[in-house]
Amino acid sequence: MKIICIARNYSEHAAEMGAPQFERGSKEAVSPAFFLKPDSALLLKNQPFFYPEFSHQVDHEVEVVVRIDRVGKSIEERFAHKYYSSVALGIDFTARDLQREAKAKGLPWTLSKGFDGSAVISDFIPLAELGGDVQNLTFSLLRNGETVQSGNTSQMLCSVDRMISYISDFMLLRTGDIIYTGTPSGVGPVAIGDTLEGILQERHILQCRIK
Ligand code: MG
């Protein structure tokens, strides 16, 4: 399975990263930057995250995650909704210091984004149980009980259907592939001893302890 992650899909997060700003519907928004994590990055529910020795700044990025449940290639945007039916909440852990270094050297983000445990994932929930509209899901992340990130998928620059269409122009999508759809603003570092909790549509579905 592939773990696909969309970059800069919420404008306030792009702003906090000092990344270029663009409008919904612009060329940049409809052809979003994306990257991959290996399947070994998955951290299943209730497993602790062990802080890696190679980084001094691991940031949380809470994201709504869509699971592909049909094989598809060059999927038209208007048919993309037929390729998923459940969503989860995930954390795209990022070794921000390594990412900064990679950006400065023009190198890929593989090390900063693809390390073991960097893809936290909750159980998947049928979209129908969450109101049925993938572009109207409220989600947030609490760090030690305090809300640090909150957003709604209506704020995405590139919609889920559009990203599926775009990605599938380049890569065959297979059943079980998952897409991290981008993080809202408020990303920040975690520390050993922290507890992170994720809420999707008022459901507490994700918990992750940092060890
Ligand atoms: Mg991310």
PDB file of N, CA, C and O in Angstrom, residues 143-168:
ATOM      1  N   ARG A 143      -2.901  18.666  22.504  1.00  0.00           N
ATOM      2  CA  ARG A 143      -1.614  18.260  23.061  1.00  0.00           C
ATOM      3  C   ARG A 143      -1.687  18.448  24.566  1.00  0.00           C
ATOM      4  O   ARG A 143      -1.903  19.578  25.030  1.00  0.00           O
ATOM      5  N   ASN A 144      -1.572  17.350  25.308  1.00  0.00           N
ATOM      6  CA  ASN A 144      -1.707  17.372  26.766  1.00  0.00           C
ATOM      7  C   ASN A 144      -2.987  18.109  27.191  1.00  0.00           C
ATOM      8  O   ASN A 144      -2.981  18.923  28.109  1.00  0.00           O
ATOM      9  N   GLY A 145      -4.065  17.822  26.460  1.00  0.00           N
ATOM     10  CA  GLY A 145      -5.376  18.358  26.826  1.00  0.00           C
ATOM     11  C   GLY A 145      -5.694  19.734  26.278  1.00  0.00           C
ATOM     12  O   GLY A 145      -6.814  20.233  26.445  1.00  0.00           O
ATOM     13  N   GLU A 146      -4.746  20.371  25.620  1.00  0.00           N
ATOM     14  CA  GLU A 146      -4.962  21.715  25.094  1.00  0.00           C
ATOM     15  C   GLU A 146      -5.042  21.682  23.560  1.00  0.00           C
ATOM     16  O   GLU A 146      -4.182  21.069  22.919  1.00  0.00           O
ATOM     17  N   THR A 147      -6.031  22.354  22.992  1.00  0.00           N
ATOM     18  CA  THR A 147      -6.182  22.331  21.534  1.00  0.00           C
ATOM     19  C   THR A 147      -5.040  23.100  20.878  1.00  0.00           C
ATOM     20  O   THR A 147      -4.814  24.273  21.188  1.00  0.00           O
ATOM     21  N   VAL A 148      -4.317  22.427  19.987  1.00  0.00           N
ATOM     22  CA  VAL A 148      -3.212  23.095  19.290  1.00  0.00           C
ATOM     23  C   VAL A 148      -3.493  23.272  17.799  1.00  0.00           C
ATOM     24  O   VAL A 148      -2.938  24.161  17.158  1.00  0.00           O
ATOM     25  N   GLN A 149      -4.336  22.413  17.239  1.00  0.00           N
ATOM     26  CA  GLN A 149      -4.698  22.552  15.818  1.00  0.00           C
ATOM     27  C   GLN A 149      -6.193  22.291  15.681  1.00  0.00           C
ATOM     28  O   GLN A 149      -6.727  21.376  16.307  1.00  0.00           O
ATOM     29  N   SER A 150      -6.847  23.084  14.838  1.00  0.00           N
ATOM     30  CA  SER A 150      -8.232  22.774  14.503  1.00  0.00           C
ATOM     31  C   SER A 150      -8.518  23.265  13.100  1.00  0.00           C
ATOM     32  O   SER A 150      -7.939  24.254  12.652  1.00  0.00           O
ATOM     33  N   GLY A 151      -9.380  22.551  12.436  1.00  0.00           N
ATOM     34  CA  GLY A 151      -9.695  22.927  11.065  1.00  0.00           C
ATOM     35  C   GLY A 151     -10.962  22.251  10.596  1.00  0.00           C
ATOM     36  O   GLY A 151     -11.587  21.471  11.332  1.00  0.00           O
ATOM     37  N   ASN A 152     -11.354  22.600   9.385  1.00  0.00           N
ATOM     38  CA  ASN A 152     -12.489  21.955   8.731  1.00  0.00           C
ATOM     39  C   ASN A 152     -12.069  21.684   7.294  1.00  0.00           C
ATOM     40  O   ASN A 152     -11.413  22.533   6.670  1.00  0.00           O
ATOM     41  N   THR A 153     -12.436  20.518   6.788  1.00  0.00           N
ATOM     42  CA  THR A 153     -11.990  20.148   5.441  1.00  0.00           C
ATOM     43  C   THR A 153     -12.544  21.085   4.362  1.00  0.00           C
ATOM     44  O   THR A 153     -12.073  21.056   3.228  1.00  0.00           O
ATOM     45  N   SER A 154     -13.532  21.922   4.726  1.00  0.00           N
ATOM     46  CA  SER A 154     -14.020  22.924   3.771  1.00  0.00           C
ATOM     47  C   SER A 154     -12.938  23.961   3.453  1.00  0.00           C
ATOM     48  O   SER A 154     -13.028  24.679   2.462  1.00  0.00           O
ATOM     49  N   GLN A 155     -11.903  24.029   4.311  1.00  0.00           N
ATOM     50  CA  GLN A 155     -10.827  25.015   4.112  1.00  0.00           C
ATOM     51  C   GLN A 155      -9.721  24.515   3.182  1.00  0.00           C
ATOM     52  O   GLN A 155      -8.760  25.239   2.917  1.00  0.00           O
ATOM     53  N   MET A 156      -9.847  23.283   2.690  1.00  0.00           N
ATOM     54  CA  MET A 156      -8.801  22.752   1.805  1.00  0.00           C
ATOM     55  C   MET A 156      -8.674  23.586   0.536  1.00  0.00           C
ATOM     56  O   MET A 156      -9.677  24.019  -0.032  1.00  0.00           O
ATOM     57  N   LEU A 157      -7.443  23.771   0.080  1.00  0.00           N
ATOM     58  CA  LEU A 157      -7.217  24.457  -1.194  1.00  0.00           C
ATOM     59  C   LEU A 157      -7.518  23.520  -2.362  1.00  0.00           C
ATOM     60  O   LEU A 157      -8.013  23.938  -3.404  1.00  0.00           O
ATOM     61  N   CYS A 158      -7.182  22.248  -2.193  1.00  0.00           N
ATOM     62  CA  CYS A 158      -7.463  21.231  -3.213  1.00  0.00           C
ATOM     63  C   CYS A 158      -8.410  20.208  -2.595  1.00  0.00           C
ATOM     64  O   CYS A 158      -8.089  19.619  -1.558  1.00  0.00           O
ATOM     65  N   SER A 159      -9.560  19.993  -3.207  1.00  0.00           N
ATOM     66  CA  SER A 159     -10.554  19.071  -2.651  1.00  0.00           C
ATOM     67  C   SER A 159     -10.061  17.626  -2.730  1.00  0.00           C
ATOM     68  O   SER A 159      -9.145  17.302  -3.497  1.00  0.00           O
ATOM     69  N   VAL A 160     -10.682  16.768  -1.940  1.00  0.00           N
ATOM     70  CA  VAL A 160     -10.327  15.344  -1.953  1.00  0.00           C
ATOM     71  C   VAL A 160     -10.530  14.758  -3.352  1.00  0.00           C
ATOM     72  O   VAL A 160      -9.669  14.035  -3.862  1.00  0.00           O
ATOM     73  N   ASP A 161     -11.654  15.070  -3.987  1.00  0.00           N
ATOM     74  CA  ASP A 161     -11.915  14.499  -5.319  1.00  0.00           C
ATOM     75  C   ASP A 161     -10.871  14.967  -6.328  1.00  0.00           C
ATOM     76  O   ASP A 161     -10.399  14.192  -7.158  1.00  0.00           O
ATOM     77  N   ARG A 162     -10.500  16.228  -6.230  1.00  0.00           N
ATOM     78  CA  ARG A 162      -9.496  16.742  -7.170  1.00  0.00           C
ATOM     79  C   ARG A 162      -8.132  16.081  -6.921  1.00  0.00           C
ATOM     80  O   ARG A 162      -7.416  15.730  -7.854  1.00  0.00           O
ATOM     81  N   MET A 163      -7.760  15.925  -5.648  1.00  0.00           N
ATOM     82  CA  MET A 163      -6.425  15.325  -5.395  1.00  0.00           C
ATOM     83  C   MET A 163      -6.378  13.870  -5.862  1.00  0.00           C
ATOM     84  O   MET A 163      -5.367  13.425  -6.398  1.00  0.00           O
ATOM     85  N   ILE A 164      -7.477  13.153  -5.704  1.00  0.00           N
ATOM     86  CA  ILE A 164      -7.515  11.762  -6.181  1.00  0.00           C
ATOM     87  C   ILE A 164      -7.350  11.736  -7.699  1.00  0.00           C
ATOM     88  O   ILE A 164      -6.586  10.928  -8.251  1.00  0.00           O
ATOM     89  N   SER A 165      -8.050  12.632  -8.375  1.00  0.00           N
ATOM     90  CA  SER A 165      -7.939  12.700  -9.830  1.00  0.00           C
ATOM     91  C   SER A 165      -6.502  13.028 -10.244  1.00  0.00           C
ATOM     92  O   SER A 165      -5.917  12.367 -11.115  1.00  0.00           O
ATOM     93  N   TYR A 166      -5.923  14.022  -9.583  1.00  0.00           N
ATOM     94  CA  TYR A 166      -4.560  14.463  -9.934  1.00  0.00           C
ATOM     95  C   TYR A 166      -3.527  13.368  -9.657  1.00  0.00           C
ATOM     96  O   TYR A 166      -2.723  13.035 -10.532  1.00  0.00           O
ATOM     97  N   ILE A 167      -3.568  12.795  -8.458  1.00  0.00           N
ATOM     98  CA  ILE A 167      -2.583  11.756  -8.105  1.00  0.00           C
ATOM     99  C   ILE A 167      -2.682  10.582  -9.076  1.00  0.00           C
ATOM    100  O   ILE A 167      -1.670  10.045  -9.532  1.00  0.00           O
ATOM    101  N   SER A 168      -3.931  10.209  -9.416  1.00  0.00           N
ATOM    102  CA  SER A 168      -4.124   9.009 -10.246  1.00  0.00           C
ATOM    103  C   SER A 168      -3.699   9.223 -11.696  1.00  0.00           C
ATOM    104  O   SER A 168      -3.623   8.265 -12.462  1.00  0.00           O
TER     105      SER A 168
END
